[in-house]
Amino acid sequence: MIREGEERENMEEGRRERPPRNGRQRGRRPRRRRRRRDPRIFPVLIAVSLFLLVSAFMAGRMLYEKYSPSKEPADTREYFHLENDQEIAVLFNDALLEDKGRFLDGRVYLNVETVYQYLNPRFYWDASENTYLYALPTELVSAQVGSSEYTISKARQNEDYVILRADGESVFVALDFVHKYTNFTYEYWEDPNHVHIVTEFGIRDVVTAQKKTQVRYQAGIKSPILTTVDKGGTMYVLEEAEAIDEWTRVLTKDGYIGYVRDRQISSVTQETVEEPEFEEPVFTSLTKDHAVNMAWHQVTTADANDTIYKMLANTKGLTTISPTWFFLSDDDGGIESLASQEYVSYCHQNGVEVWGLVEDIRHKDTITDYEIFSRTTSRQRLVNNLIAQAIQYDLDGINLDMEFISEQSARAYLQFIRELSIMCRLNGIILSVDNYVPAAHNMFYDRREQGIFADYVIIMGYDETPSNSETAGSVASIGFVDQGIQKTLEEVPNEKVINAIPFYTRFWKTDENGEVTFETLGMEGASTKAVNNSVEPVWDESSGQYYIELEYEGSIYQMWMEEERSIEEKLKLMKQYELGGASFWKLGLERPAVWDVILRYVN
């Protein structure tokens, strides 16, 4: 009998002595002791895993945001700089203007100054009398603020909209009214309000959207989206000063200027922008079928009219005479007149036309050109006064000699020329306008517009060295005259240009202190001056004139002479450029022999 303790011992002994299954006795290995894990490591592992996941997510998000296009729409009201629902942005051809129009009662209105600057400078706004004017060849269109009514040569017309609206000091005209007299097309959109006006027609470069394409404010996929162009839609290509890689600047058909990615558009093709049917007004002229041979006759008193008999007797081939008869006398359009019926009749008997001259010189200290020309009532009173004189005295023409026009009054002066031309054209009266030789400081005379309304544009081709000059010089060197003709022909057709030539010269004195004075001389007086000082004139090729110089008692005397040869050189230019004629300032300063020279070129 085995005891319980022995039995347990034997069983334990048996387990220890049991051989391995493969029949081989294994050596005893020490029993490995299992480590217990630190329970604090689990939160750390979780945190690291979460950090890595978040980092990967953020990195992916950053890459996505960096390389994926933005879907943010642009604030188009801000893009157009619109402050309220009545404002409308104006796109003119390929540019967004700073000027804002008005969108009122479903119609587009533009500031009258915007119309002048960009659409049609022939519209004239009279701020003092709230009148809007447009000159046609034989009619004057007139509209008032706040009315749907307007007049054409005093005949009343009506529109179904208010033509002009005032907003404080700003005045806006309905674009539809401007469209009646101007060649352009336009299209407008609401929300946001913007209008696209087109005056340039013909072939244009376009690109086509290859798929639905976003047009962005700037060149970049993160720039806000201005508009979307459907697949197959075309956009106008705009030129850029500097090319932008992978982007093209475009103007969309719904009036936005922005950028599209090159990968989303086709290569450049061409599209024709059709010009609308528009009948431009036809301005006829009373130009002659022969060259005009004209001279000014300075008349300062009524008695001076009697010298016409002597003046004409000394000329040859003269076709036209222009007496200085009319003087602006007040700011309301009044004139003084020295016109003489006997004078006109005598000229007509001798086959000479009379173009009465009107000037702003005699009363320049008491009148203001701006006041006269800027107000419609005074401007039209002046027109009526001149036409009445022309009809009363049977004048063939009117010659405008406004020499104190400033840049401020230039726009109003042009309107005066337009309005006077209407009345001249209706009454068969020739209108000619005197101008300085073109220079940067007088381009506001706008010879181009003069050349449309007036029959002749006259170049006063003298005073190269003016009377207030601090240095001596020629009155009219050949280069000065040539340049004046060329610059004028850039704006006026040659058959409407008359070049004026001086019969006078200046005898200059420069004293030892550098002070410059002069004496004005006619042809005979200049020759006498040279003879009396025993100086032989020398021909100067550069000026195309005979030149003299002498020194006496410390002063230097100089003169660039006008005589037969110098005048012939100027007449050659008239022939070379096929001008409408020549004019001369002034009768009484010439030598009789010069008319034989003139007759060879102007006949």
Coordinates of C-alpha atoms in Angstrom, one line a residue:
M1 CA 0.0 0.0 0.0
I2 CA 1.4 3.2 -1.1
R3 CA 0.8 6.2 1.0
E4 CA -0.6 9.3 -0.4
G5 CA 2.6 11.2 -0.1
E6 CA 4.6 8.5 -1.8
E7 CA 2.1 8.2 -4.6
R8 CA 2.4 11.9 -5.3
E9 CA 6.2 11.7 -5.2
N10 CA 6.2 8.7 -7.6
M11 CA 4.0 10.5 -10.0
E12 CA 6.2 13.5 -9.9
E13 CA 9.2 11.3 -10.4
G14 CA 7.5 9.6 -13.4
R15 CA 6.9 12.9 -15.1
R16 CA 10.5 13.9 -14.7
E17 CA 11.8 10.6 -16.1
R18 CA 9.5 10.4 -19.2
P19 CA 11.6 10.1 -22.3
P20 CA 11.1 12.4 -25.4
R21 CA 8.7 11.4 -28.1
N22 CA 11.4 11.0 -30.7
G23 CA 13.1 8.5 -28.5
R24 CA 16.1 10.7 -27.6
Q25 CA 16.7 12.1 -24.3
R26 CA 16.8 16.0 -24.3
G27 CA 18.9 17.9 -22.0
R28 CA 17.1 20.0 -19.4
R29 CA 16.7 23.7 -20.3
P30 CA 16.3 26.3 -17.7
R31 CA 12.8 27.6 -17.5
R32 CA 12.5 31.2 -19.0
R33 CA 10.9 33.7 -16.8
R34 CA 8.2 35.8 -18.6
R35 CA 8.5 39.7 -18.3
R36 CA 5.6 41.7 -17.4
R37 CA 4.9 44.7 -19.8
D38 CA 4.8 48.2 -18.5
P39 CA 1.2 49.3 -18.7
R40 CA 2.2 52.9 -19.4
I41 CA 3.5 52.2 -22.9
F42 CA 0.1 51.6 -24.5
P43 CA -1.0 55.3 -24.4
V44 CA 2.3 56.3 -26.0
L45 CA 1.9 53.9 -28.8
I46 CA -1.6 55.1 -29.5
A47 CA -0.4 58.7 -29.5
V48 CA 2.4 58.0 -31.9
S49 CA 0.1 56.2 -34.2
L50 CA -2.4 58.9 -34.1
F51 CA 0.3 61.5 -34.8
L52 CA 1.5 59.6 -37.8
L53 CA -2.0 59.3 -39.1
V54 CA -2.8 63.0 -38.6
S55 CA 0.6 64.0 -40.1
A56 CA -0.1 61.8 -43.2
F57 CA -3.5 63.3 -43.5
M58 CA -2.3 66.8 -43.1
A59 CA 0.5 66.3 -45.6
G60 CA -2.0 64.8 -48.1
R61 CA -4.4 67.7 -47.5
M62 CA -1.6 70.3 -48.0
L63 CA -0.6 68.6 -51.3
Y64 CA -4.2 68.5 -52.4
E65 CA -4.8 72.1 -51.5
K66 CA -1.5 73.1 -53.2
Y67 CA -2.1 71.4 -56.4
S68 CA -5.8 71.3 -56.8
P69 CA -7.8 74.3 -58.3
S70 CA -9.7 76.5 -56.0
K71 CA -13.5 76.5 -56.3
E72 CA -13.9 79.9 -54.6
P73 CA -16.0 82.3 -56.7
A74 CA -14.9 85.9 -57.0
D75 CA -16.9 88.8 -55.6
T76 CA -17.9 90.2 -59.0
R77 CA -19.4 93.4 -57.5
E78 CA -16.0 94.0 -56.0
Y79 CA -14.3 93.0 -59.2
F80 CA -16.3 95.7 -61.0
H81 CA -15.9 98.2 -58.1
L82 CA -19.7 98.7 -57.9
E83 CA -20.9 100.6 -54.9
N84 CA -24.7 100.3 -55.4
D85 CA -27.4 98.7 -57.6
Q86 CA -27.6 101.8 -59.9
E87 CA -24.0 101.8 -60.9
I88 CA -22.9 99.9 -64.0
A89 CA -19.3 98.9 -64.9
V90 CA -18.1 99.9 -68.4
L91 CA -15.9 97.7 -70.6
F92 CA -14.7 99.5 -73.6
N93 CA -13.3 97.2 -76.3
D94 CA -10.6 95.3 -74.3
A95 CA -10.4 97.5 -71.2
L96 CA -12.4 97.9 -68.0
L97 CA -12.8 101.7 -67.5
E98 CA -12.6 103.4 -64.2
D99 CA -15.6 105.5 -65.2
K100 CA -19.0 104.1 -64.0
G101 CA -22.3 104.5 -65.7
R102 CA -25.8 104.2 -64.4
F103 CA -28.4 101.5 -64.9
L104 CA -31.7 103.1 -64.6
D105 CA -35.2 101.9 -65.7
G106 CA -33.6 99.0 -67.5
R107 CA -31.3 101.3 -69.6
V108 CA -27.6 102.0 -69.6
Y109 CA -26.5 105.6 -69.1
L110 CA -22.9 106.9 -69.5
N111 CA -21.4 110.0 -68.1
V112 CA -21.2 112.7 -70.8
E113 CA -17.5 112.9 -70.2
T114 CA -17.1 109.2 -70.8
V115 CA -18.9 109.6 -74.1
Y116 CA -16.6 112.4 -75.1
Q117 CA -13.4 110.6 -74.2
Y118 CA -14.2 107.2 -75.6
L119 CA -17.2 107.1 -77.9
N120 CA -17.8 110.3 -79.8
P121 CA -16.1 113.6 -79.0
R122 CA -18.5 115.4 -81.3
F123 CA -21.1 115.4 -78.5
Y124 CA -20.9 118.7 -76.6
W125 CA -22.1 119.2 -73.0
D126 CA -22.9 122.8 -72.0
A127 CA -22.8 122.7 -68.2
S128 CA -23.9 126.3 -67.8
E129 CA -27.2 125.8 -69.7
N130 CA -27.7 122.1 -69.2
T131 CA -27.8 121.5 -72.9
Y132 CA -26.4 118.5 -74.8
L133 CA -25.6 119.1 -78.5
Y134 CA -24.6 117.1 -81.5
A135 CA -23.6 118.7 -84.9
L136 CA -24.7 117.1 -88.1
P137 CA -23.7 118.5 -91.5
T138 CA -26.7 120.8 -91.8
E139 CA -28.6 120.2 -88.5
L140 CA -27.9 120.7 -84.8
V141 CA -29.3 118.1 -82.4
S142 CA -30.2 119.5 -78.9
A143 CA -31.4 117.8 -75.7
Q144 CA -32.1 119.0 -72.2
V145 CA -31.7 117.3 -68.8
G146 CA -34.7 115.4 -67.5
S147 CA -36.6 115.2 -70.8
S148 CA -37.4 112.6 -73.3
E149 CA -37.8 115.3 -76.0
Y150 CA -35.0 116.7 -78.2
T151 CA -34.8 118.9 -81.2
I152 CA -33.2 118.6 -84.6
S153 CA -33.0 122.1 -86.2
K154 CA -35.8 123.2 -83.9
A155 CA -38.1 120.3 -85.0
R156 CA -39.3 118.4 -81.9
Q157 CA -38.5 114.6 -81.6
N158 CA -39.4 112.2 -78.7
E159 CA -37.9 109.0 -77.3
D160 CA -39.6 106.6 -74.9
Y161 CA -36.9 107.2 -72.2
V162 CA -35.3 110.2 -70.5
I163 CA -32.3 111.2 -72.5
L164 CA -30.2 113.0 -69.9
R165 CA -30.2 112.5 -66.2
A166 CA -28.3 114.6 -63.6
D167 CA -26.7 113.2 -60.4
G168 CA -25.3 116.2 -58.6
E169 CA -22.6 117.7 -60.8
S170 CA -22.5 114.5 -63.0
V171 CA -24.7 114.1 -66.0
F172 CA -25.5 110.8 -67.7
V173 CA -26.8 110.3 -71.2
A174 CA -28.7 107.2 -72.4
L175 CA -26.5 105.0 -74.4
D176 CA -29.3 104.4 -76.8
F177 CA -29.3 108.1 -77.7
V178 CA -25.6 108.1 -78.3
H179 CA -26.0 105.0 -80.4
K180 CA -28.2 107.0 -82.8
Y181 CA -25.2 109.0 -84.0
T182 CA -22.3 106.7 -83.2
N183 CA -21.0 103.5 -84.7
F184 CA -20.7 100.8 -82.0
T185 CA -22.3 97.8 -80.5
Y186 CA -23.1 97.0 -76.9
E187 CA -24.4 94.3 -74.6
Y188 CA -25.1 94.6 -70.9
W189 CA -25.7 92.2 -68.0
E190 CA -27.3 92.5 -64.6
D191 CA -26.2 91.2 -61.2
P192 CA -23.6 92.5 -61.4
N193 CA -24.3 95.4 -63.7
H194 CA -21.8 95.7 -66.5
V195 CA -21.9 96.7 -70.2
H196 CA -19.5 95.9 -73.0
I197 CA -19.1 98.5 -75.7
V198 CA -17.3 97.6 -78.9
T199 CA -16.0 100.1 -81.5
E200 CA -13.3 97.9 -83.0
F201 CA -14.4 95.4 -85.6
G202 CA -12.8 92.9 -87.9
I203 CA -10.7 89.7 -87.3
R204 CA -9.8 88.8 -83.7
D205 CA -7.8 86.1 -82.1
V206 CA -9.9 83.6 -80.0
V207 CA -9.5 80.4 -78.0
T208 CA -12.1 77.7 -77.5
A209 CA -12.9 76.0 -74.2
Q210 CA -12.0 72.3 -74.5
K211 CA -14.2 71.5 -71.6
K212 CA -16.1 73.5 -69.0
T213 CA -13.5 76.1 -68.1
Q214 CA -13.1 78.5 -65.2
V215 CA -11.9 82.0 -65.9
R216 CA -9.9 83.3 -63.0
Y217 CA -9.2 86.8 -61.7
Q218 CA -5.5 86.2 -61.9
A219 CA -3.2 83.6 -63.4
G220 CA -3.2 80.9 -60.8
I221 CA -5.4 78.0 -59.8
K222 CA -6.0 79.5 -56.4
S223 CA -7.3 82.8 -57.8
P224 CA -11.1 83.3 -57.5
I225 CA -13.3 82.3 -60.4
L226 CA -14.9 85.2 -62.3
T227 CA -17.1 83.2 -64.6
T228 CA -17.3 79.8 -66.3
V229 CA -17.2 79.1 -70.0
D230 CA -19.0 76.0 -71.3
K231 CA -17.3 73.5 -73.6
G232 CA -17.0 75.0 -77.1
G233 CA -17.4 78.5 -75.9
T234 CA -14.9 81.1 -77.3
M235 CA -13.0 83.8 -75.6
Y236 CA -11.1 86.8 -77.1
V237 CA -7.3 86.6 -76.5
L238 CA -5.8 89.8 -75.0
E239 CA -2.3 90.8 -75.5
E240 CA 0.0 90.8 -72.4
A241 CA 3.2 92.8 -71.9
E242 CA 4.8 89.7 -70.5
A243 CA 3.8 86.1 -71.2
I244 CA 2.6 84.0 -68.3
D245 CA 3.4 80.3 -68.4
E246 CA 0.5 78.0 -68.8
W247 CA -2.1 80.9 -68.7
T248 CA -3.7 83.1 -71.3
R249 CA -5.5 86.4 -70.6
V250 CA -8.9 86.5 -72.2
L251 CA -12.1 88.6 -72.5
T252 CA -15.2 86.4 -72.2
K253 CA -18.3 86.8 -74.2
D254 CA -20.2 87.8 -71.0
G255 CA -17.9 90.6 -70.2
Y256 CA -15.1 89.5 -67.9
I257 CA -11.4 89.9 -68.3
G258 CA -9.4 87.2 -66.6
Y259 CA -7.1 84.1 -67.1
V260 CA -7.6 80.6 -68.3
R261 CA -5.2 77.6 -68.2
D262 CA -3.7 76.7 -71.5
R263 CA -4.4 73.0 -71.0
Q264 CA -8.1 73.8 -71.0
I265 CA -8.3 75.8 -74.2
S266 CA -7.5 75.2 -77.9
S267 CA -4.8 76.9 -79.8
V268 CA -5.5 80.4 -81.1
T269 CA -7.9 80.7 -84.0
Q270 CA -9.6 83.7 -85.5
E271 CA -13.1 85.0 -85.4
T272 CA -14.7 88.0 -87.2
V273 CA -16.4 90.7 -85.1
E274 CA -19.0 92.0 -87.5
E275 CA -19.4 95.8 -87.9
P276 CA -23.0 96.9 -87.6
E277 CA -24.8 98.8 -90.3
F278 CA -24.3 102.5 -89.6
E279 CA -24.5 105.4 -92.0
E280 CA -21.9 108.0 -91.2
P281 CA -22.9 111.6 -91.9
V282 CA -21.5 113.1 -95.1
F283 CA -19.8 116.5 -94.7
T284 CA -19.7 118.3 -98.0
S285 CA -17.2 121.1 -98.6
L286 CA -17.2 124.3 -100.7
T287 CA -13.6 123.9 -101.8
K288 CA -12.5 125.4 -105.1
D289 CA -11.6 123.6 -108.2
H290 CA -8.5 125.8 -108.4
A291 CA -5.7 126.8 -106.0
V292 CA -6.7 129.6 -103.7
N293 CA -4.4 132.7 -104.1
M294 CA -5.4 134.7 -101.0
A295 CA -4.1 137.7 -99.1
W296 CA -5.1 139.4 -95.9
H297 CA -5.9 143.1 -95.9
Q298 CA -5.5 144.6 -92.5
V299 CA -8.4 147.1 -92.0
T300 CA -8.5 148.9 -88.6
T301 CA -10.9 151.7 -89.4
A302 CA -13.8 152.2 -91.8
D303 CA -11.7 154.7 -93.8
A304 CA -9.0 152.0 -94.4
N305 CA -11.5 150.2 -96.6
D306 CA -10.7 152.8 -99.2
T307 CA -7.2 151.4 -99.7
I308 CA -8.7 148.4 -101.5
Y309 CA -8.4 150.1 -104.9
K310 CA -4.6 150.5 -104.5
M311 CA -4.1 147.1 -102.9
L312 CA -5.8 145.2 -105.7
A313 CA -4.1 147.2 -108.4
N314 CA -0.7 146.0 -107.1
T315 CA -1.6 142.3 -107.2
K316 CA -1.7 139.6 -109.9
G317 CA -3.7 136.5 -110.0
L318 CA -5.3 137.1 -106.6
T319 CA -8.5 135.0 -106.2
T320 CA -9.4 135.9 -102.6
I321 CA -9.0 138.8 -100.2
S322 CA -9.7 138.6 -96.5
P323 CA -10.3 142.0 -94.8
T324 CA -10.0 142.2 -91.0
W325 CA -13.5 143.4 -90.5
F326 CA -15.1 141.6 -87.5
F327 CA -14.0 141.8 -83.9
L328 CA -15.4 139.9 -80.9
S329 CA -16.6 142.7 -78.7
D330 CA -18.2 141.2 -75.6
D331 CA -18.8 137.9 -73.8
D332 CA -22.3 137.5 -75.2
G333 CA -21.5 137.0 -78.8
G334 CA -21.5 140.6 -79.9
I335 CA -19.2 141.8 -82.7
E336 CA -17.9 145.1 -84.1
S337 CA -18.0 145.3 -87.9
L338 CA -16.1 147.4 -90.4
A339 CA -17.7 145.7 -93.4
S340 CA -18.3 147.7 -96.5
Q341 CA -20.7 147.0 -99.4
E342 CA -18.7 149.2 -101.7
Y343 CA -15.5 147.2 -100.9
V344 CA -17.2 143.9 -101.7
S345 CA -18.7 145.1 -104.9
Y346 CA -15.4 146.4 -106.1
C347 CA -13.7 143.1 -105.4
H348 CA -16.4 141.1 -107.1
Q349 CA -16.1 143.4 -110.1
N350 CA -12.5 142.4 -110.3
G351 CA -13.2 138.7 -109.9
V352 CA -11.9 138.5 -106.3
E353 CA -13.8 136.8 -103.6
V354 CA -14.1 138.3 -100.1
W355 CA -13.7 136.2 -97.0
G356 CA -14.4 138.5 -94.0
L357 CA -12.0 137.8 -91.1
V358 CA -13.3 137.7 -87.5
E359 CA -10.7 137.8 -84.7
D360 CA -10.3 137.8 -80.9
I361 CA -7.3 140.2 -80.8
R362 CA -8.6 143.7 -80.7
H363 CA -10.6 143.4 -77.5
K364 CA -8.5 140.6 -75.9
D365 CA -8.2 142.5 -72.6
T366 CA -12.0 142.9 -72.1
I367 CA -13.4 139.6 -73.6
T368 CA -13.0 136.0 -72.6
D369 CA -13.0 133.4 -75.3
Y370 CA -14.1 130.7 -72.8
E371 CA -17.2 132.7 -71.8
I372 CA -18.1 133.4 -75.4
F373 CA -17.7 129.9 -76.8
S374 CA -18.7 127.7 -73.8
R375 CA -22.3 129.0 -73.5
T376 CA -24.7 127.9 -76.1
T377 CA -26.7 131.2 -76.2
S378 CA -23.6 133.4 -76.7
R379 CA -22.0 131.0 -79.1
Q380 CA -25.1 130.9 -81.3
R381 CA -25.6 134.7 -81.1
L382 CA -22.1 135.0 -82.5
V383 CA -22.9 132.6 -85.3
N384 CA -26.1 134.5 -86.1
N385 CA -24.3 137.8 -86.1
L386 CA -21.6 136.6 -88.5
I387 CA -24.0 135.0 -90.9
A388 CA -26.2 138.1 -90.9
Q389 CA -23.1 140.2 -91.8
A390 CA -22.1 137.7 -94.5
I391 CA -25.6 137.7 -96.1
Q392 CA -26.0 141.5 -95.8
Y393 CA -22.7 142.2 -97.5
D394 CA -22.7 139.3 -99.9
L395 CA -19.5 137.8 -98.5
D396 CA -18.2 134.7 -100.2
G397 CA -16.6 133.4 -97.0
I398 CA -15.8 133.8 -93.3
N399 CA -12.2 133.5 -92.0
L400 CA -11.8 132.6 -88.3
D401 CA -8.6 134.0 -86.7
M402 CA -8.9 133.1 -83.0
E403 CA -5.4 133.4 -81.7
F404 CA -6.1 133.3 -77.9
I405 CA -7.8 130.0 -77.6
S406 CA -6.7 128.2 -74.5
E407 CA -6.8 124.5 -73.7
Q408 CA -9.8 125.2 -71.4
S409 CA -11.8 126.8 -74.2
A410 CA -10.6 124.5 -77.1
R411 CA -13.6 122.1 -76.8
A412 CA -16.1 125.0 -76.9
Y413 CA -14.3 126.7 -79.8
L414 CA -14.6 123.5 -81.8
Q415 CA -18.3 123.4 -81.1
F416 CA -18.5 127.0 -82.4
I417 CA -16.8 126.0 -85.6
R418 CA -19.3 123.1 -86.0
E419 CA -22.3 125.3 -85.5
L420 CA -20.9 128.1 -87.7
S421 CA -20.2 125.5 -90.4
I422 CA -23.8 124.4 -90.4
M423 CA -25.0 127.9 -91.2
C424 CA -22.2 128.5 -93.7
R425 CA -23.1 125.3 -95.5
L426 CA -26.8 126.1 -95.6
N427 CA -26.0 129.6 -97.0
G428 CA -23.2 128.7 -99.4
I429 CA -20.6 130.6 -97.4
I430 CA -17.0 129.3 -97.4
L431 CA -15.5 128.7 -93.9
S432 CA -11.8 128.9 -93.3
V433 CA -9.9 128.6 -90.0
D434 CA -6.5 130.0 -89.2
N435 CA -4.1 127.9 -87.1
Y436 CA -0.6 128.1 -85.7
V437 CA 2.0 125.7 -87.1
P438 CA 1.3 122.5 -85.2
A439 CA 3.3 122.1 -82.0
A440 CA 2.8 120.3 -78.7
H441 CA 1.4 123.3 -77.0
N442 CA -1.4 124.0 -79.5
M443 CA -2.6 120.5 -80.6
F444 CA -5.8 121.1 -78.7
Y445 CA -7.0 123.3 -81.7
D446 CA -7.8 119.8 -83.2
R447 CA -7.2 120.4 -86.9
R448 CA -8.6 117.0 -87.7
E449 CA -12.1 118.0 -86.6
Q450 CA -11.7 121.4 -88.2
G451 CA -10.9 119.7 -91.5
I452 CA -14.2 117.8 -91.3
F453 CA -16.4 120.8 -90.7
A454 CA -14.5 123.7 -92.3
D455 CA -13.8 124.1 -96.0
Y456 CA -10.2 125.2 -95.5
V457 CA -7.6 124.9 -92.7
I458 CA -5.0 127.6 -93.0
I459 CA -1.5 127.3 -91.6
M460 CA -0.1 130.5 -90.3
G461 CA 3.4 129.5 -91.5
Y462 CA 5.3 132.3 -89.8
D463 CA 6.4 133.7 -86.4
E464 CA 8.8 130.8 -86.0
T465 CA 10.8 133.3 -83.9
P466 CA 8.0 135.2 -82.2
S467 CA 8.1 138.9 -81.2
N468 CA 8.7 138.0 -77.5
S469 CA 11.7 135.8 -78.3
E470 CA 14.8 136.3 -76.2
T471 CA 17.0 135.3 -79.2
A472 CA 17.0 136.5 -82.8
G473 CA 15.9 134.1 -85.6
S474 CA 14.0 133.6 -88.8
V475 CA 10.3 134.4 -89.1
A476 CA 9.7 131.5 -91.4
S477 CA 12.7 129.2 -92.3
I478 CA 12.0 126.6 -95.0
G479 CA 12.4 123.7 -92.5
F480 CA 9.8 125.3 -90.2
V481 CA 7.3 125.8 -93.0
D482 CA 7.9 122.2 -94.3
Q483 CA 7.4 120.7 -90.9
G484 CA 4.2 122.7 -90.4
I485 CA 2.7 121.5 -93.7
Q486 CA 3.7 117.9 -93.0
K487 CA 2.2 117.9 -89.5
T488 CA -1.0 119.5 -90.7
L489 CA -1.4 116.9 -93.5
E490 CA -1.4 114.2 -90.8
E491 CA -4.8 115.5 -89.8
V492 CA -6.3 117.4 -92.8
P493 CA -6.7 116.4 -96.5
N494 CA -4.2 118.3 -98.6
E495 CA -6.9 119.9 -100.9
K496 CA -8.3 121.6 -97.8
V497 CA -5.0 123.0 -96.5
I498 CA -3.8 126.5 -97.4
N499 CA -0.3 127.6 -96.3
A500 CA 0.1 131.2 -95.3
I501 CA 3.4 133.0 -96.2
P502 CA 4.8 136.2 -94.7
F503 CA 5.5 139.3 -96.7
Y504 CA 7.4 140.7 -93.6
T505 CA 10.6 140.1 -91.8
R506 CA 12.2 141.2 -88.5
F507 CA 15.4 143.2 -88.2
W508 CA 16.9 142.0 -84.9
K509 CA 19.2 143.8 -82.5
T510 CA 21.0 142.1 -79.7
D511 CA 22.9 144.6 -77.5
E512 CA 26.0 144.0 -75.4
N513 CA 23.8 143.0 -72.4
G514 CA 22.0 140.3 -74.5
E515 CA 18.7 142.3 -74.6
V516 CA 16.8 141.6 -77.9
T517 CA 14.7 144.1 -79.8
F518 CA 13.4 144.1 -83.3
E519 CA 11.9 146.2 -86.1
T520 CA 9.3 144.7 -88.4
L521 CA 9.9 145.4 -92.1
G522 CA 8.2 144.7 -95.4
M523 CA 10.2 143.5 -98.4
E524 CA 11.3 146.9 -99.7
G525 CA 12.1 148.0 -96.2
A526 CA 14.3 145.0 -95.6
S527 CA 16.3 145.6 -98.8
T528 CA 16.7 149.2 -98.0
K529 CA 18.0 148.3 -94.5
A530 CA 20.7 146.1 -96.1
V531 CA 21.7 148.7 -98.6
N532 CA 21.9 151.5 -96.0
N533 CA 24.2 149.4 -93.8
S534 CA 26.3 148.4 -96.8
V535 CA 25.7 144.7 -96.1
E536 CA 25.5 142.2 -98.9
P537 CA 22.8 139.6 -98.1
V538 CA 24.1 136.0 -98.3
W539 CA 21.8 133.1 -99.3
D540 CA 21.5 130.6 -96.5
E541 CA 20.5 127.1 -97.7
S542 CA 19.5 125.9 -94.2
S543 CA 16.8 128.6 -93.8
G544 CA 16.0 129.1 -97.5
Q545 CA 16.5 132.9 -97.0
Y546 CA 18.9 135.7 -97.6
Y547 CA 20.7 136.5 -94.3
I548 CA 22.5 139.6 -93.2
E549 CA 24.5 140.3 -90.0
L550 CA 26.5 143.3 -88.9
E551 CA 28.0 144.6 -85.7
Y552 CA 27.7 148.3 -84.7
E553 CA 28.6 150.0 -81.4
G554 CA 28.7 146.7 -79.5
S555 CA 25.3 145.4 -80.8
I556 CA 24.7 142.6 -83.3
Y557 CA 22.1 143.1 -86.0
Q558 CA 20.6 140.1 -87.9
M559 CA 17.9 139.6 -90.5
W560 CA 16.5 136.6 -92.3
M561 CA 14.9 138.2 -95.3
E562 CA 11.6 137.5 -97.0
E563 CA 11.7 138.4 -100.7
E564 CA 11.0 136.8 -104.1
R565 CA 13.4 133.8 -103.8
S566 CA 12.5 132.8 -100.2
I567 CA 8.8 133.0 -101.1
E568 CA 9.3 130.9 -104.2
E569 CA 10.9 128.2 -102.0
K570 CA 7.8 128.1 -99.9
L571 CA 5.5 128.1 -102.9
K572 CA 7.4 125.0 -104.2
L573 CA 6.3 123.2 -101.0
M574 CA 2.7 124.2 -101.8
K575 CA 3.1 122.5 -105.2
Q576 CA 5.0 119.6 -103.8
Y577 CA 2.3 118.7 -101.3
E578 CA -0.5 119.6 -103.7
L579 CA -2.1 122.0 -101.2
G580 CA -5.4 123.9 -101.7
G581 CA -3.5 127.1 -102.1
A582 CA -1.5 129.9 -100.5
S583 CA -2.2 133.0 -98.5
F584 CA -0.1 136.0 -97.6
W585 CA 0.2 138.3 -94.6
K586 CA -0.3 141.1 -95.4
L587 CA -1.1 143.3 -98.4
G588 CA 1.1 146.3 -98.6
L589 CA 4.3 144.7 -97.3
E590 CA 5.1 143.0 -100.6
R591 CA 7.1 144.2 -103.6
P592 CA 5.1 144.2 -106.9
A593 CA 7.6 141.7 -108.5
V594 CA 6.6 139.0 -106.0
W595 CA 3.2 138.6 -107.7
D596 CA 4.9 137.3 -110.8
V597 CA 6.5 134.6 -108.7
I598 CA 3.3 133.8 -107.0
L599 CA 1.4 133.6 -110.3
R600 CA 3.7 130.9 -111.5
Y601 CA 2.7 128.6 -108.7
V602 CA -0.9 129.7 -107.8
N603 CA -3.0 130.1 -110.9

